[in-house]
Amino acid sequence: MPNYRRPKVPGATVFFTVTLAERGTSLLVDQVEVLRQAVCATRLDHPFYIDAWVVLPDHLHAVWTLPPEDHGRRKTMILRPGGA
């Protein structure tokens, strides 16, 4: 199991990469609208600011910033498998 290191400071900005289990597919770009809707729905319950986001066929890179009053709980919920 990976040892994720996350800052526990209010308003933290984090960079992360998410990779599909099945590399070599184009699922993320084929279904980018579904991905966008899922992120929008998540932001309603767990606010965060999207500083940067690159969606590639089988992985994505993102830089997100949490609200100043949030110092890790939501980030953990957003980034863990299964989400909210």
mmCIF file with all atom_site columns, C-alpha atoms in Angstrom:
data_model
loop_
_atom_site.group_PDB
_atom_site.id
_atom_site.type_symbol
_atom_site.label_atom_id
_atom_site.label_alt_id
_atom_site.label_comp_id
_atom_site.label_asym_id
_atom_site.label_entity_id
_atom_site.label_seq_id
_atom_site.pdbx_PDB_ins_code
_atom_site.Cartn_x
_atom_site.Cartn_y
_atom_site.Cartn_z
_atom_site.occupancy
_atom_site.B_iso_or_equiv
_atom_site.pdbx_formal_charge
_atom_site.auth_seq_id
_atom_site.auth_comp_id
_atom_site.auth_asym_id
_atom_site.auth_atom_id
_atom_site.pdbx_PDB_model_num
ATOM 1  C CA . MET A 1 1  ? 0.000   0.000  0.000   1.00 0.00 ? 1  MET A CA 1
ATOM 2  C CA . PRO A 1 2  ? 1.406   3.411  -0.945  1.00 0.00 ? 2  PRO A CA 1
ATOM 3  C CA . ASN A 1 3  ? 2.457   5.841  1.741   1.00 0.00 ? 3  ASN A CA 1
ATOM 4  C CA . TYR A 1 4  ? 0.735   9.058  0.667   1.00 0.00 ? 4  TYR A CA 1
ATOM 5  C CA . ARG A 1 5  ? 2.138   12.260 2.141   1.00 0.00 ? 5  ARG A CA 1
ATOM 6  C CA . ARG A 1 6  ? -0.358  15.096 2.298   1.00 0.00 ? 6  ARG A CA 1
ATOM 7  C CA . PRO A 1 7  ? 0.033   18.534 3.835   1.00 0.00 ? 7  PRO A CA 1
ATOM 8  C CA . LYS A 1 8  ? -2.223  19.248 6.778   1.00 0.00 ? 8  LYS A CA 1
ATOM 9  C CA . VAL A 1 9  ? -2.367  22.999 6.399   1.00 0.00 ? 9  VAL A CA 1
ATOM 10 C CA . PRO A 1 10 ? -5.446  25.128 5.737   1.00 0.00 ? 10 PRO A CA 1
ATOM 11 C CA . GLY A 1 11 ? -5.847  25.984 2.060   1.00 0.00 ? 11 GLY A CA 1
ATOM 12 C CA . ALA A 1 12 ? -3.228  23.453 0.953   1.00 0.00 ? 12 ALA A CA 1
ATOM 13 C CA . THR A 1 13 ? -2.475  23.160 -2.749  1.00 0.00 ? 13 THR A CA 1
ATOM 14 C CA . VAL A 1 14 ? -1.765  19.631 -3.962  1.00 0.00 ? 14 VAL A CA 1
ATOM 15 C CA . PHE A 1 15 ? -0.490  18.128 -7.210  1.00 0.00 ? 15 PHE A CA 1
ATOM 16 C CA . PHE A 1 16 ? -1.488  14.581 -8.041  1.00 0.00 ? 16 PHE A CA 1
ATOM 17 C CA . THR A 1 17 ? -1.690  12.085 -10.872 1.00 0.00 ? 17 THR A CA 1
ATOM 18 C CA . VAL A 1 18 ? -4.465  9.541  -11.348 1.00 0.00 ? 18 VAL A CA 1
ATOM 19 C CA . THR A 1 19 ? -3.736  6.607  -13.635 1.00 0.00 ? 19 THR A CA 1
ATOM 20 C CA . LEU A 1 20 ? -6.216  4.103  -15.018 1.00 0.00 ? 20 LEU A CA 1
ATOM 21 C CA . ALA A 1 21 ? -5.623  0.506  -13.999 1.00 0.00 ? 21 ALA A CA 1
ATOM 22 C CA . GLU A 1 22 ? -5.763  -0.441 -17.678 1.00 0.00 ? 22 GLU A CA 1
ATOM 23 C CA . ARG A 1 23 ? -3.030  1.670  -19.270 1.00 0.00 ? 23 ARG A CA 1
ATOM 24 C CA . GLY A 1 24 ? -3.101  2.260  -22.998 1.00 0.00 ? 24 GLY A CA 1
ATOM 25 C CA . THR A 1 25 ? -6.830  2.954  -23.248 1.00 0.00 ? 25 THR A CA 1
ATOM 26 C CA . SER A 1 26 ? -8.415  6.275  -24.187 1.00 0.00 ? 26 SER A CA 1
ATOM 27 C CA . LEU A 1 27 ? -11.206 6.097  -21.612 1.00 0.00 ? 27 LEU A CA 1
ATOM 28 C CA . LEU A 1 28 ? -10.557 9.464  -19.969 1.00 0.00 ? 28 LEU A CA 1
ATOM 29 C CA . VAL A 1 29 ? -10.692 11.458 -23.199 1.00 0.00 ? 29 VAL A CA 1
ATOM 30 C CA . ASP A 1 30 ? -13.537 9.342  -24.580 1.00 0.00 ? 30 ASP A CA 1
ATOM 31 C CA . GLN A 1 31 ? -15.579 9.982  -21.422 1.00 0.00 ? 31 GLN A CA 1
ATOM 32 C CA . VAL A 1 32 ? -14.254 13.433 -20.485 1.00 0.00 ? 32 VAL A CA 1
ATOM 33 C CA . GLU A 1 33 ? -17.779 14.861 -20.134 1.00 0.00 ? 33 GLU A CA 1
ATOM 34 C CA . VAL A 1 34 ? -18.683 12.175 -17.580 1.00 0.00 ? 34 VAL A CA 1
ATOM 35 C CA . LEU A 1 35 ? -15.458 12.942 -15.702 1.00 0.00 ? 35 LEU A CA 1
ATOM 36 C CA . ARG A 1 36 ? -16.278 16.665 -15.729 1.00 0.00 ? 36 ARG A CA 1
ATOM 37 C CA . GLN A 1 37 ? -19.782 16.031 -14.382 1.00 0.00 ? 37 GLN A CA 1
ATOM 38 C CA . ALA A 1 38 ? -18.427 13.790 -11.615 1.00 0.00 ? 38 ALA A CA 1
ATOM 39 C CA . VAL A 1 39 ? -15.928 16.443 -10.518 1.00 0.00 ? 39 VAL A CA 1
ATOM 40 C CA . CYS A 1 40 ? -18.616 19.162 -10.588 1.00 0.00 ? 40 CYS A CA 1
ATOM 41 C CA . ALA A 1 41 ? -20.908 17.003 -8.439  1.00 0.00 ? 41 ALA A CA 1
ATOM 42 C CA . THR A 1 42 ? -18.088 16.291 -5.985  1.00 0.00 ? 42 THR A CA 1
ATOM 43 C CA . ARG A 1 43 ? -17.275 19.997 -5.659  1.00 0.00 ? 43 ARG A CA 1
ATOM 44 C CA . LEU A 1 44 ? -20.849 20.694 -4.514  1.00 0.00 ? 44 LEU A CA 1
ATOM 45 C CA . ASP A 1 45 ? -20.308 18.632 -1.342  1.00 0.00 ? 45 ASP A CA 1
ATOM 46 C CA . HIS A 1 46 ? -16.533 19.009 -0.997  1.00 0.00 ? 46 HIS A CA 1
ATOM 47 C CA . PRO A 1 47 ? -15.416 22.416 -2.332  1.00 0.00 ? 47 PRO A CA 1
ATOM 48 C CA . PHE A 1 48 ? -11.977 22.849 -3.862  1.00 0.00 ? 48 PHE A CA 1
ATOM 49 C CA . TYR A 1 49 ? -10.452 25.097 -6.510  1.00 0.00 ? 49 TYR A CA 1
ATOM 50 C CA . ILE A 1 50 ? -9.027  23.563 -9.690  1.00 0.00 ? 50 ILE A CA 1
ATOM 51 C CA . ASP A 1 51 ? -5.783  25.432 -10.385 1.00 0.00 ? 51 ASP A CA 1
ATOM 52 C CA . ALA A 1 52 ? -4.738  23.229 -13.302 1.00 0.00 ? 52 ALA A CA 1
ATOM 53 C CA . TRP A 1 53 ? -5.868  20.006 -14.883 1.00 0.00 ? 53 TRP A CA 1
ATOM 54 C CA . VAL A 1 54 ? -4.554  17.954 -17.795 1.00 0.00 ? 54 VAL A CA 1
ATOM 55 C CA . VAL A 1 55 ? -6.617  14.994 -18.983 1.00 0.00 ? 55 VAL A CA 1
ATOM 56 C CA . LEU A 1 56 ? -4.756  12.478 -21.135 1.00 0.00 ? 56 LEU A CA 1
ATOM 57 C CA . PRO A 1 57 ? -6.096  9.214  -22.591 1.00 0.00 ? 57 PRO A CA 1
ATOM 58 C CA . ASP A 1 58 ? -5.164  6.967  -19.643 1.00 0.00 ? 58 ASP A CA 1
ATOM 59 C CA . HIS A 1 59 ? -4.190  9.348  -16.825 1.00 0.00 ? 59 HIS A CA 1
ATOM 60 C CA . LEU A 1 60 ? -4.672  12.863 -15.551 1.00 0.00 ? 60 LEU A CA 1
ATOM 61 C CA . HIS A 1 61 ? -2.600  15.429 -13.683 1.00 0.00 ? 61 HIS A CA 1
ATOM 62 C CA . ALA A 1 62 ? -4.222  18.017 -11.432 1.00 0.00 ? 62 ALA A CA 1
ATOM 63 C CA . VAL A 1 63 ? -3.376  20.859 -9.089  1.00 0.00 ? 63 VAL A CA 1
ATOM 64 C CA . TRP A 1 64 ? -6.150  21.572 -6.605  1.00 0.00 ? 64 TRP A CA 1
ATOM 65 C CA . THR A 1 65 ? -6.384  24.021 -3.709  1.00 0.00 ? 65 THR A CA 1
ATOM 66 C CA . LEU A 1 66 ? -8.609  23.438 -0.702  1.00 0.00 ? 66 LEU A CA 1
ATOM 67 C CA . PRO A 1 67 ? -10.597 26.193 0.983   1.00 0.00 ? 67 PRO A CA 1
ATOM 68 C CA . PRO A 1 68 ? -8.728  27.969 3.810   1.00 0.00 ? 68 PRO A CA 1
ATOM 69 C CA . GLU A 1 69 ? -10.967 26.399 6.469   1.00 0.00 ? 69 GLU A CA 1
ATOM 70 C CA . ASP A 1 70 ? -10.213 22.883 5.226   1.00 0.00 ? 70 ASP A CA 1
ATOM 71 C CA . HIS A 1 71 ? -6.951  21.269 6.257   1.00 0.00 ? 71 HIS A CA 1
ATOM 72 C CA . GLY A 1 72 ? -6.941  17.713 5.024   1.00 0.00 ? 72 GLY A CA 1
ATOM 73 C CA . ARG A 1 73 ? -10.192 15.901 5.749   1.00 0.00 ? 73 ARG A CA 1
ATOM 74 C CA . ARG A 1 74 ? -11.838 16.732 2.431   1.00 0.00 ? 74 ARG A CA 1
ATOM 75 C CA . LYS A 1 75 ? -8.639  16.300 0.476   1.00 0.00 ? 75 LYS A CA 1
ATOM 76 C CA . THR A 1 76 ? -8.340  12.779 1.844   1.00 0.00 ? 76 THR A CA 1
ATOM 77 C CA . MET A 1 77 ? -11.956 12.082 0.901   1.00 0.00 ? 77 MET A CA 1
ATOM 78 C CA . ILE A 1 78 ? -11.504 13.506 -2.595  1.00 0.00 ? 78 ILE A CA 1
ATOM 79 C CA . LEU A 1 79 ? -8.256  11.711 -3.351  1.00 0.00 ? 79 LEU A CA 1
ATOM 80 C CA . ARG A 1 80 ? -8.977  8.286  -1.880  1.00 0.00 ? 80 ARG A CA 1
ATOM 81 C CA . PRO A 1 81 ? -10.465 5.554  -4.067  1.00 0.00 ? 81 PRO A CA 1
ATOM 82 C CA . GLY A 1 82 ? -14.238 5.651  -3.808  1.00 0.00 ? 82 GLY A CA 1
ATOM 83 C CA . GLY A 1 83 ? -14.299 9.385  -3.117  1.00 0.00 ? 83 GLY A CA 1
ATOM 84 C CA . ALA A 1 84 ? -16.850 11.034 -0.878  1.00 0.00 ? 84 ALA A CA 1
#
